[in-house]
Amino acid sequence: MTKISFIGLGHMGNPMANNLLKAGFDVKVFDIVPAAVQTLTSKGAKAATSLQDAATDADVIITMLQTGEQVSKTCLAEDGIFPHVKKGTLYIDSSSIDIVTTKSLHNIANTSGIKMLDAPVSGGVAGAEAGTLTLMVGGEENNFNAAKPILEKIGKKIVYAGAAGAGQAAKICNNLLLGISMIGVCEAFNLAKKLGLAPEKFYEISSNASGQCWSMTSYCPVPGIVSTAPSNQNYQPGFMAKMMLKDLRLGQHAAESVAASIPLGAEAAELYSLFVEQGFGEKDFSGIIEWLGGRKF
């Protein structure tokens, strides 16, 4: 049986690891929060006592962390993953981090005999729980083919994006677009209401017209329209605003590295920065509609 170690059991990592358990894999888990580990050991996972323990004897290691610094430390520290895995181990990083860090880790992994993929995800907590995430994967294609049967247990759409770093590039560009489009949808709903147009009527019209987009029809920021959207749960995430801000800043850094112009992305990052600074970082990112409009919907 394939032995999988899963490191990082937050809002996304916990349900992803749980879906691997339900698929019948031998799963060992590690997190700095003991309660997160306990949640999964109660469902049949094994607890790793350290990163070294998680790395030893694993066939596959998956990390789901928040920052490039965390991923680097987890991989490269003396008691981390890379010094203690066996050669040929498949390492999949599903964190959303900067491309420079990702490519550096790919290079180190390659020289160490580790098969690495960057495989960030899209779909939020609901997608992680349902196993319907989209995964965009960068790395050598033969490693992708080896990983696909595992990735298919945590996602519905698995796309090979290209060489090392391509998965992160796809995620950065996707979330750049998402952050911009959500602000556009929020502004349109706020304006429609001030003009006397009922939100339900605006949704009915725009969701079937040229303004249609995922931020409106799948994740509507106005309560009472799309039943599964966080707007109906007082904007409980979902996808936290501080994580959207992190991804928008990754987009800015990526754009600077290739001299690309992203003025709307820069404005979206500034707006989410203000939203987070005012104490709303752990609200769902769609909650920015109330802040932009100056009132509850």
PDB file of C-alpha atoms in Angstrom:
ATOM      1  CA  MET A   1       0.000   0.000   0.000  1.00  0.00           C
ATOM      2  CA  THR A   2       1.263   3.499  -0.878  1.00  0.00           C
ATOM      3  CA  LYS A   3       2.421   5.344   2.236  1.00  0.00           C
ATOM      4  CA  ILE A   4       1.487   9.031   2.164  1.00  0.00           C
ATOM      5  CA  SER A   5       2.631  11.636   4.661  1.00  0.00           C
ATOM      6  CA  PHE A   6       0.526  14.794   4.748  1.00  0.00           C
ATOM      7  CA  ILE A   7       1.989  17.919   6.377  1.00  0.00           C
ATOM      8  CA  GLY A   8      -0.200  20.949   7.124  1.00  0.00           C
ATOM      9  CA  LEU A   9      -3.704  20.236   8.401  1.00  0.00           C
ATOM     10  CA  GLY A  10      -5.435  23.596   8.235  1.00  0.00           C
ATOM     11  CA  HIS A  11      -8.753  24.486   6.619  1.00  0.00           C
ATOM     12  CA  MET A  12      -7.665  22.907   3.322  1.00  0.00           C
ATOM     13  CA  GLY A  13      -5.143  20.273   4.368  1.00  0.00           C
ATOM     14  CA  ASN A  14      -7.392  18.513   6.860  1.00  0.00           C
ATOM     15  CA  PRO A  15     -10.177  17.590   4.394  1.00  0.00           C
ATOM     16  CA  MET A  16      -7.642  16.788   1.675  1.00  0.00           C
ATOM     17  CA  ALA A  17      -5.868  14.317   3.962  1.00  0.00           C
ATOM     18  CA  ASN A  18      -9.215  12.918   5.041  1.00  0.00           C
ATOM     19  CA  ASN A  19     -10.160  12.190   1.423  1.00  0.00           C
ATOM     20  CA  LEU A  20      -6.928  10.241   1.002  1.00  0.00           C
ATOM     21  CA  LEU A  21      -7.854   8.241   4.090  1.00  0.00           C
ATOM     22  CA  LYS A  22     -11.298   7.533   2.705  1.00  0.00           C
ATOM     23  CA  ALA A  23      -9.675   6.357  -0.531  1.00  0.00           C
ATOM     24  CA  GLY A  24      -7.829   3.673   1.436  1.00  0.00           C
ATOM     25  CA  PHE A  25      -4.293   5.063   1.499  1.00  0.00           C
ATOM     26  CA  ASP A  26      -1.951   4.562   4.452  1.00  0.00           C
ATOM     27  CA  VAL A  27      -1.786   8.171   5.680  1.00  0.00           C
ATOM     28  CA  LYS A  28       0.561   9.662   8.275  1.00  0.00           C
ATOM     29  CA  VAL A  29      -0.122  13.270   9.292  1.00  0.00           C
ATOM     30  CA  PHE A  30       1.839  16.095  10.895  1.00  0.00           C
ATOM     31  CA  ASP A  31       0.910  19.572  12.072  1.00  0.00           C
ATOM     32  CA  ILE A  32       2.165  21.920  14.782  1.00  0.00           C
ATOM     33  CA  VAL A  33      -1.414  22.020  16.155  1.00  0.00           C
ATOM     34  CA  PRO A  34      -2.056  18.750  18.055  1.00  0.00           C
ATOM     35  CA  ALA A  35      -5.847  19.060  17.756  1.00  0.00           C
ATOM     36  CA  ALA A  36      -5.587  19.057  13.960  1.00  0.00           C
ATOM     37  CA  VAL A  37      -3.627  15.797  14.096  1.00  0.00           C
ATOM     38  CA  GLN A  38      -6.112  14.282  16.545  1.00  0.00           C
ATOM     39  CA  THR A  39      -9.008  14.993  14.180  1.00  0.00           C
ATOM     40  CA  LEU A  40      -7.452  12.727  11.579  1.00  0.00           C
ATOM     41  CA  THR A  41      -5.976  10.049  13.838  1.00  0.00           C
ATOM     42  CA  SER A  42      -9.515   9.528  15.146  1.00  0.00           C
ATOM     43  CA  LYS A  43     -10.411   8.632  11.536  1.00  0.00           C
ATOM     44  CA  GLY A  44      -7.563   6.174  11.074  1.00  0.00           C
ATOM     45  CA  ALA A  45      -4.499   8.262  10.202  1.00  0.00           C
ATOM     46  CA  LYS A  46      -1.162   7.713  11.909  1.00  0.00           C
ATOM     47  CA  ALA A  47       0.447  10.606  13.767  1.00  0.00           C
ATOM     48  CA  ALA A  48       3.979  11.655  12.858  1.00  0.00           C
ATOM     49  CA  THR A  49       5.979  12.856  15.843  1.00  0.00           C
ATOM     50  CA  SER A  50       8.153  15.198  13.736  1.00  0.00           C
ATOM     51  CA  LEU A  51       8.906  16.229  10.177  1.00  0.00           C
ATOM     52  CA  GLN A  52      11.681  13.647  10.151  1.00  0.00           C
ATOM     53  CA  ASP A  53       9.218  10.972  11.226  1.00  0.00           C
ATOM     54  CA  ALA A  54       6.813  12.088   8.485  1.00  0.00           C
ATOM     55  CA  ALA A  55       9.562  11.865   5.872  1.00  0.00           C
ATOM     56  CA  THR A  56      11.014   8.504   6.865  1.00  0.00           C
ATOM     57  CA  ASP A  57       9.685   5.571   4.794  1.00  0.00           C
ATOM     58  CA  ALA A  58       7.066   7.687   2.988  1.00  0.00           C
ATOM     59  CA  ASP A  59       6.406   6.927  -0.666  1.00  0.00           C
ATOM     60  CA  VAL A  60       4.639  10.240  -1.180  1.00  0.00           C
ATOM     61  CA  ILE A  61       4.790  13.463   0.857  1.00  0.00           C
ATOM     62  CA  ILE A  62       2.250  16.266   0.449  1.00  0.00           C
ATOM     63  CA  THR A  63       2.564  19.697   2.038  1.00  0.00           C
ATOM     64  CA  MET A  64      -0.258  22.215   2.391  1.00  0.00           C
ATOM     65  CA  LEU A  65       1.231  25.286   4.086  1.00  0.00           C
ATOM     66  CA  GLN A  66       0.719  29.049   3.925  1.00  0.00           C
ATOM     67  CA  THR A  67       3.991  30.657   2.869  1.00  0.00           C
ATOM     68  CA  GLY A  68       7.110  29.999   0.845  1.00  0.00           C
ATOM     69  CA  GLU A  69       9.183  30.447   3.982  1.00  0.00           C
ATOM     70  CA  GLN A  70       7.227  27.701   5.748  1.00  0.00           C
ATOM     71  CA  VAL A  71       7.580  25.349   2.789  1.00  0.00           C
ATOM     72  CA  SER A  72      11.334  25.992   2.511  1.00  0.00           C
ATOM     73  CA  LYS A  73      11.883  25.402   6.209  1.00  0.00           C
ATOM     74  CA  THR A  74       9.779  22.245   6.154  1.00  0.00           C
ATOM     75  CA  CYS A  75      11.778  20.884   3.227  1.00  0.00           C
ATOM     76  CA  LEU A  76      15.302  22.057   3.995  1.00  0.00           C
ATOM     77  CA  ALA A  77      15.699  22.247   7.772  1.00  0.00           C
ATOM     78  CA  GLU A  78      18.080  19.769   9.352  1.00  0.00           C
ATOM     79  CA  ASP A  79      15.114  17.847  10.730  1.00  0.00           C
ATOM     80  CA  GLY A  80      12.992  18.537   7.619  1.00  0.00           C
ATOM     81  CA  ILE A  81      11.780  16.476   4.690  1.00  0.00           C
ATOM     82  CA  PHE A  82      14.588  16.524   2.144  1.00  0.00           C
ATOM     83  CA  PRO A  83      17.421  15.315   4.421  1.00  0.00           C
ATOM     84  CA  HIS A  84      15.395  12.287   5.528  1.00  0.00           C
ATOM     85  CA  VAL A  85      13.406  10.980   2.563  1.00  0.00           C
ATOM     86  CA  LYS A  86      14.500   7.983   0.560  1.00  0.00           C
ATOM     87  CA  LYS A  87      15.593   8.590  -3.015  1.00  0.00           C
ATOM     88  CA  GLY A  88      12.714   8.418  -5.474  1.00  0.00           C
ATOM     89  CA  THR A  89      10.147   9.753  -3.023  1.00  0.00           C
ATOM     90  CA  LEU A  90       7.397  11.792  -4.701  1.00  0.00           C
ATOM     91  CA  TYR A  91       7.031  15.210  -3.070  1.00  0.00           C
ATOM     92  CA  ILE A  92       3.921  17.270  -3.877  1.00  0.00           C
ATOM     93  CA  ASP A  93       3.600  20.819  -2.601  1.00  0.00           C
ATOM     94  CA  SER A  94      -0.001  22.012  -2.751  1.00  0.00           C
ATOM     95  CA  SER A  95       0.723  25.300  -1.008  1.00  0.00           C
ATOM     96  CA  SER A  96       0.250  28.562  -2.907  1.00  0.00           C
ATOM     97  CA  ILE A  97       3.679  30.208  -2.789  1.00  0.00           C
ATOM     98  CA  ASP A  98       6.034  32.307  -4.884  1.00  0.00           C
ATOM     99  CA  ILE A  99       7.543  30.909  -8.054  1.00  0.00           C
ATOM    100  CA  VAL A 100      11.152  31.683  -7.079  1.00  0.00           C
ATOM    101  CA  THR A 101      10.906  29.508  -3.955  1.00  0.00           C
ATOM    102  CA  THR A 102       9.139  26.758  -5.879  1.00  0.00           C
ATOM    103  CA  LYS A 103      11.762  26.611  -8.636  1.00  0.00           C
ATOM    104  CA  SER A 104      14.571  26.625  -6.079  1.00  0.00           C
ATOM    105  CA  LEU A 105      13.022  23.675  -4.263  1.00  0.00           C
ATOM    106  CA  HIS A 106      12.564  21.830  -7.566  1.00  0.00           C
ATOM    107  CA  ASN A 107      16.278  22.239  -8.286  1.00  0.00           C
ATOM    108  CA  ILE A 108      17.308  21.003  -4.836  1.00  0.00           C
ATOM    109  CA  ALA A 109      14.879  18.099  -5.026  1.00  0.00           C
ATOM    110  CA  ASN A 110      16.192  17.092  -8.424  1.00  0.00           C
ATOM    111  CA  THR A 111      19.804  17.003  -7.258  1.00  0.00           C
ATOM    112  CA  SER A 112      18.717  15.023  -4.171  1.00  0.00           C
ATOM    113  CA  GLY A 113      16.877  12.324  -6.096  1.00  0.00           C
ATOM    114  CA  ILE A 114      13.445  13.547  -4.989  1.00  0.00           C
ATOM    115  CA  LYS A 115      10.588  13.734  -7.511  1.00  0.00           C
ATOM    116  CA  MET A 116       8.877  17.084  -6.917  1.00  0.00           C
ATOM    117  CA  LEU A 117       5.652  18.605  -8.191  1.00  0.00           C
ATOM    118  CA  ASP A 118       4.130  21.982  -7.409  1.00  0.00           C
ATOM    119  CA  ALA A 119       0.383  21.390  -7.296  1.00  0.00           C
ATOM    120  CA  PRO A 120      -1.596  24.301  -5.818  1.00  0.00           C
ATOM    121  CA  VAL A 121      -5.356  23.960  -5.655  1.00  0.00           C
ATOM    122  CA  SER A 122      -8.481  25.984  -6.340  1.00  0.00           C
ATOM    123  CA  GLY A 123     -11.952  25.401  -4.947  1.00  0.00           C
ATOM    124  CA  GLY A 124     -11.829  26.514  -1.339  1.00  0.00           C
ATOM    125  CA  VAL A 125     -12.802  24.582   1.754  1.00  0.00           C
ATOM    126  CA  ALA A 126     -16.026  23.321   0.194  1.00  0.00           C
ATOM    127  CA  GLY A 127     -14.059  21.851  -2.719  1.00  0.00           C
ATOM    128  CA  ALA A 128     -11.502  20.302  -0.375  1.00  0.00           C
ATOM    129  CA  GLU A 129     -14.251  18.637   1.652  1.00  0.00           C
ATOM    130  CA  ALA A 130     -16.088  17.380  -1.421  1.00  0.00           C
ATOM    131  CA  GLY A 131     -12.923  16.237  -3.211  1.00  0.00           C
ATOM    132  CA  THR A 132     -13.762  18.483  -6.173  1.00  0.00           C
ATOM    133  CA  LEU A 133     -10.717  20.757  -6.159  1.00  0.00           C
ATOM    134  CA  THR A 134      -8.949  21.828  -9.324  1.00  0.00           C
ATOM    135  CA  LEU A 135      -5.219  21.071  -9.168  1.00  0.00           C
ATOM    136  CA  MET A 136      -2.744  22.783 -11.475  1.00  0.00           C
ATOM    137  CA  VAL A 137       0.515  20.860 -11.558  1.00  0.00           C
ATOM    138  CA  GLY A 138       4.068  21.793 -12.498  1.00  0.00           C
ATOM    139  CA  GLY A 139       7.093  19.510 -12.780  1.00  0.00           C
ATOM    140  CA  GLU A 140       8.303  16.625 -14.909  1.00  0.00           C
ATOM    141  CA  GLU A 141       5.436  14.987 -16.763  1.00  0.00           C
ATOM    142  CA  ASN A 142       6.381  11.439 -15.724  1.00  0.00           C
ATOM    143  CA  ASN A 143       6.156  12.539 -12.086  1.00  0.00           C
ATOM    144  CA  PHE A 144       2.756  14.039 -12.830  1.00  0.00           C
ATOM    145  CA  ASN A 145       1.585  10.748 -14.318  1.00  0.00           C
ATOM    146  CA  ALA A 146       2.762   8.899 -11.212  1.00  0.00           C
ATOM    147  CA  ALA A 147       0.972  11.345  -8.923  1.00  0.00           C
ATOM    148  CA  LYS A 148      -2.295  11.591 -10.827  1.00  0.00           C
ATOM    149  CA  PRO A 149      -4.028   8.550  -9.230  1.00  0.00           C
ATOM    150  CA  ILE A 150      -3.393  10.155  -5.823  1.00  0.00           C
ATOM    151  CA  LEU A 151      -4.357  13.666  -6.867  1.00  0.00           C
ATOM    152  CA  GLU A 152      -7.603  12.350  -8.315  1.00  0.00           C
ATOM    153  CA  LYS A 153      -8.688  11.419  -4.786  1.00  0.00           C
ATOM    154  CA  ILE A 154      -8.519  15.043  -3.637  1.00  0.00           C
ATOM    155  CA  GLY A 155      -9.569  16.855  -6.801  1.00  0.00           C
ATOM    156  CA  LYS A 156     -11.959  16.583  -9.709  1.00  0.00           C
ATOM    157  CA  LYS A 157      -9.966  18.445 -12.361  1.00  0.00           C
ATOM    158  CA  ILE A 158      -6.236  17.645 -12.506  1.00  0.00           C
ATOM    159  CA  VAL A 159      -4.326  19.692 -15.093  1.00  0.00           C
ATOM    160  CA  TYR A 160      -0.680  19.297 -16.067  1.00  0.00           C
ATOM    161  CA  ALA A 161       0.392  22.932 -16.455  1.00  0.00           C
ATOM    162  CA  GLY A 162       3.983  22.353 -17.557  1.00  0.00           C
ATOM    163  CA  ALA A 163       7.512  22.453 -16.175  1.00  0.00           C
ATOM    164  CA  ALA A 164       8.608  23.299 -12.628  1.00  0.00           C
ATOM    165  CA  GLY A 165       6.757  26.351 -11.322  1.00  0.00           C
ATOM    166  CA  ALA A 166       3.965  26.201 -13.913  1.00  0.00           C
ATOM    167  CA  GLY A 167       1.441  25.092 -11.308  1.00  0.00           C
ATOM    168  CA  GLN A 168       2.229  28.099  -9.146  1.00  0.00           C
ATOM    169  CA  ALA A 169       2.092  30.392 -12.175  1.00  0.00           C
ATOM    170  CA  ALA A 170      -1.380  29.102 -13.011  1.00  0.00           C
ATOM    171  CA  LYS A 171      -2.596  29.544  -9.432  1.00  0.00           C
ATOM    172  CA  ILE A 172      -1.203  33.076  -9.167  1.00  0.00           C
ATOM    173  CA  CYS A 173      -2.852  34.143 -12.428  1.00  0.00           C
ATOM    174  CA  ASN A 174      -6.141  32.461 -11.519  1.00  0.00           C
ATOM    175  CA  ASN A 175      -6.366  34.155  -8.138  1.00  0.00           C
ATOM    176  CA  LEU A 176      -5.329  37.481  -9.606  1.00  0.00           C
ATOM    177  CA  LEU A 177      -8.365  37.192 -11.875  1.00  0.00           C
ATOM    178  CA  LEU A 178     -10.581  35.992  -9.016  1.00  0.00           C
ATOM    179  CA  GLY A 179      -9.645  38.881  -6.727  1.00  0.00           C
ATOM    180  CA  ILE A 180     -10.306  41.427  -9.463  1.00  0.00           C
ATOM    181  CA  SER A 181     -13.599  39.851 -10.545  1.00  0.00           C
ATOM    182  CA  MET A 182     -14.946  39.616  -6.981  1.00  0.00           C
ATOM    183  CA  ILE A 183     -14.398  43.340  -6.446  1.00  0.00           C
ATOM    184  CA  GLY A 184     -16.137  44.035  -9.755  1.00  0.00           C
ATOM    185  CA  VAL A 185     -19.131  41.913  -8.778  1.00  0.00           C
ATOM    186  CA  CYS A 186     -19.312  43.596  -5.362  1.00  0.00           C
ATOM    187  CA  GLU A 187     -19.196  47.080  -6.874  1.00  0.00           C
ATOM    188  CA  ALA A 188     -21.911  46.188  -9.386  1.00  0.00           C
ATOM    189  CA  PHE A 189     -24.246  44.837  -6.697  1.00  0.00           C
ATOM    190  CA  ASN A 190     -23.648  47.879  -4.495  1.00  0.00           C
ATOM    191  CA  LEU A 191     -24.356  50.267  -7.370  1.00  0.00           C
ATOM    192  CA  ALA A 192     -27.433  48.301  -8.466  1.00  0.00           C
ATOM    193  CA  LYS A 193     -28.910  48.545  -4.982  1.00  0.00           C
ATOM    194  CA  LYS A 194     -28.288  52.296  -4.744  1.00  0.00           C
ATOM    195  CA  LEU A 195     -29.984  52.695  -8.124  1.00  0.00           C
ATOM    196  CA  GLY A 196     -33.045  50.900  -6.776  1.00  0.00           C
ATOM    197  CA  LEU A 197     -32.507  47.548  -8.502  1.00  0.00           C
ATOM    198  CA  ALA A 198     -33.161  44.556  -6.239  1.00  0.00           C
ATOM    199  CA  PRO A 199     -30.120  42.286  -5.840  1.00  0.00           C
ATOM    200  CA  GLU A 200     -32.164  39.251  -6.858  1.00  0.00           C
ATOM    201  CA  LYS A 201     -33.245  40.925 -10.084  1.00  0.00           C
ATOM    202  CA  PHE A 202     -29.730  42.102 -10.881  1.00  0.00           C
ATOM    203  CA  TYR A 203     -28.455  38.559 -10.311  1.00  0.00           C
ATOM    204  CA  GLU A 204     -31.158  37.094 -12.555  1.00  0.00           C
ATOM    205  CA  ILE A 205     -30.193  39.488 -15.332  1.00  0.00           C
ATOM    206  CA  SER A 206     -26.400  39.584 -15.052  1.00  0.00           C
ATOM    207  CA  SER A 207     -25.948  35.863 -14.434  1.00  0.00           C
ATOM    208  CA  ASN A 208     -27.519  35.335 -17.857  1.00  0.00           C
ATOM    209  CA  ALA A 209     -25.817  38.249 -19.564  1.00  0.00           C
ATOM    210  CA  SER A 210     -22.295  39.383 -20.378  1.00  0.00           C
ATOM    211  CA  GLY A 211     -21.467  40.124 -16.714  1.00  0.00           C
ATOM    212  CA  GLN A 212     -21.715  36.452 -15.800  1.00  0.00           C
ATOM    213  CA  CYS A 213     -18.671  35.076 -13.954  1.00  0.00           C
ATOM    214  CA  TRP A 214     -17.793  32.556 -11.227  1.00  0.00           C
ATOM    215  CA  SER A 215     -17.678  35.237  -8.523  1.00  0.00           C
ATOM    216  CA  MET A 216     -21.334  35.943  -9.228  1.00  0.00           C
ATOM    217  CA  THR A 217     -22.921  32.615 -10.099  1.00  0.00           C
ATOM    218  CA  SER A 218     -20.965  30.229  -7.839  1.00  0.00           C
ATOM    219  CA  TYR A 219     -19.819  32.493  -5.004  1.00  0.00           C
ATOM    220  CA  CYS A 220     -22.281  35.368  -4.973  1.00  0.00           C
ATOM    221  CA  PRO A 221     -21.287  37.920  -2.307  1.00  0.00           C
ATOM    222  CA  VAL A 222     -24.912  38.891  -1.618  1.00  0.00           C
ATOM    223  CA  PRO A 223     -26.759  36.664   0.914  1.00  0.00           C
ATOM    224  CA  GLY A 224     -29.832  34.721  -0.121  1.00  0.00           C
ATOM    225  CA  ILE A 225     -28.974  34.205  -3.782  1.00  0.00           C
ATOM    226  CA  VAL A 226     -26.496  31.298  -4.071  1.00  0.00           C
ATOM    227  CA  SER A 227     -27.239  28.992  -1.133  1.00  0.00           C
ATOM    228  CA  THR A 228     -23.753  27.486  -0.871  1.00  0.00           C
ATOM    229  CA  ALA A 229     -21.885  30.813  -0.859  1.00  0.00           C
ATOM    230  CA  PRO A 230     -20.189  32.067   2.350  1.00  0.00           C
ATOM    231  CA  SER A 231     -22.367  35.197   2.184  1.00  0.00           C
ATOM    232  CA  ASN A 232     -25.143  33.053   3.671  1.00  0.00           C
ATOM    233  CA  GLN A 233     -22.952  32.145   6.677  1.00  0.00           C
ATOM    234  CA  ASN A 234     -21.951  35.681   7.709  1.00  0.00           C
ATOM    235  CA  TYR A 235     -18.931  35.367   5.406  1.00  0.00           C
ATOM    236  CA  GLN A 236     -17.271  32.540   7.274  1.00  0.00           C
ATOM    237  CA  PRO A 237     -14.512  31.231   4.972  1.00  0.00           C
ATOM    238  CA  GLY A 238     -14.433  29.777   2.342  1.00  0.00           C
ATOM    239  CA  PHE A 239     -11.277  31.494   1.408  1.00  0.00           C
ATOM    240  CA  MET A 240     -10.028  34.033   3.912  1.00  0.00           C
ATOM    241  CA  ALA A 241      -9.452  37.607   2.833  1.00  0.00           C
ATOM    242  CA  LYS A 242      -5.895  37.508   4.183  1.00  0.00           C
ATOM    243  CA  MET A 243      -5.156  34.549   1.928  1.00  0.00           C
ATOM    244  CA  MET A 244      -6.571  36.389  -1.074  1.00  0.00           C
ATOM    245  CA  LEU A 245      -4.314  39.313  -0.183  1.00  0.00           C
ATOM    246  CA  LYS A 246      -1.342  36.954   0.017  1.00  0.00           C
ATOM    247  CA  ASP A 247      -2.102  35.589  -3.450  1.00  0.00           C
ATOM    248  CA  LEU A 248      -2.605  39.046  -4.946  1.00  0.00           C
ATOM    249  CA  ARG A 249       0.784  40.069  -3.569  1.00  0.00           C
ATOM    250  CA  LEU A 250       2.298  36.939  -5.089  1.00  0.00           C
ATOM    251  CA  GLY A 251       0.808  38.119  -8.370  1.00  0.00           C
ATOM    252  CA  GLN A 252       2.447  41.527  -7.953  1.00  0.00           C
ATOM    253  CA  HIS A 253       5.830  39.977  -7.226  1.00  0.00           C
ATOM    254  CA  ALA A 254       5.505  37.633 -10.199  1.00  0.00           C
ATOM    255  CA  ALA A 255       4.543  40.537 -12.465  1.00  0.00           C
ATOM    256  CA  GLU A 256       7.525  42.580 -11.291  1.00  0.00           C
ATOM    257  CA  SER A 257       9.861  39.666 -12.006  1.00  0.00           C
ATOM    258  CA  VAL A 258       8.856  39.627 -15.693  1.00  0.00           C
ATOM    259  CA  ALA A 259       8.061  43.343 -16.130  1.00  0.00           C
ATOM    260  CA  ALA A 260       4.332  42.688 -16.659  1.00  0.00           C
ATOM    261  CA  SER A 261       1.749  45.412 -16.079  1.00  0.00           C
ATOM    262  CA  ILE A 262      -1.190  44.464 -13.804  1.00  0.00           C
ATOM    263  CA  PRO A 263      -2.829  47.751 -12.737  1.00  0.00           C
ATOM    264  CA  LEU A 264      -6.156  46.137 -11.786  1.00  0.00           C
ATOM    265  CA  GLY A 265      -4.309  43.487  -9.800  1.00  0.00           C
ATOM    266  CA  ALA A 266      -2.415  46.200  -7.945  1.00  0.00           C
ATOM    267  CA  GLU A 267      -5.644  48.039  -7.127  1.00  0.00           C
ATOM    268  CA  ALA A 268      -7.306  44.814  -5.944  1.00  0.00           C
ATOM    269  CA  ALA A 269      -4.327  44.122  -3.676  1.00  0.00           C
ATOM    270  CA  GLU A 270      -4.579  47.637  -2.216  1.00  0.00           C
ATOM    271  CA  LEU A 271      -8.297  47.238  -1.495  1.00  0.00           C
ATOM    272  CA  TYR A 272      -7.843  43.828   0.142  1.00  0.00           C
ATOM    273  CA  SER A 273      -4.919  45.215   2.139  1.00  0.00           C
ATOM    274  CA  LEU A 274      -7.186  47.915   3.591  1.00  0.00           C
ATOM    275  CA  PHE A 275      -9.918  45.339   4.246  1.00  0.00           C
ATOM    276  CA  VAL A 276      -7.506  43.078   6.119  1.00  0.00           C
ATOM    277  CA  GLU A 277      -5.899  45.948   8.041  1.00  0.00           C
ATOM    278  CA  GLN A 278      -9.311  46.903   9.392  1.00  0.00           C
ATOM    279  CA  GLY A 279      -9.728  43.517  11.038  1.00  0.00           C
ATOM    280  CA  PHE A 280     -11.489  41.445   8.405  1.00  0.00           C
ATOM    281  CA  GLY A 281      -8.613  39.174   7.405  1.00  0.00           C
ATOM    282  CA  GLU A 282     -10.312  35.989   8.584  1.00  0.00           C
ATOM    283  CA  LYS A 283     -13.615  36.784   6.915  1.00  0.00           C
ATOM    284  CA  ASP A 284     -14.294  35.239   3.533  1.00  0.00           C
ATOM    285  CA  PHE A 285     -12.861  37.383   0.753  1.00  0.00           C
ATOM    286  CA  SER A 286     -16.363  37.939  -0.660  1.00  0.00           C
ATOM    287  CA  GLY A 287     -17.197  39.839   2.541  1.00  0.00           C
ATOM    288  CA  ILE A 288     -15.445  42.844   1.034  1.00  0.00           C
ATOM    289  CA  ILE A 289     -18.835  43.740  -0.473  1.00  0.00           C
ATOM    290  CA  GLU A 290     -20.023  45.154   2.865  1.00  0.00           C
ATOM    291  CA  TRP A 291     -16.815  47.126   3.371  1.00  0.00           C
ATOM    292  CA  LEU A 292     -16.969  48.561  -0.149  1.00  0.00           C
ATOM    293  CA  GLY A 293     -20.638  49.473   0.276  1.00  0.00           C
ATOM    294  CA  GLY A 294     -20.326  50.824   3.791  1.00  0.00           C
ATOM    295  CA  ARG A 295     -23.166  48.697   5.157  1.00  0.00           C
ATOM    296  CA  LYS A 296     -24.598  45.211   5.500  1.00  0.00           C
ATOM    297  CA  PHE A 297     -26.515  43.875   2.544  1.00  0.00           C
TER     298      PHE A 297
END
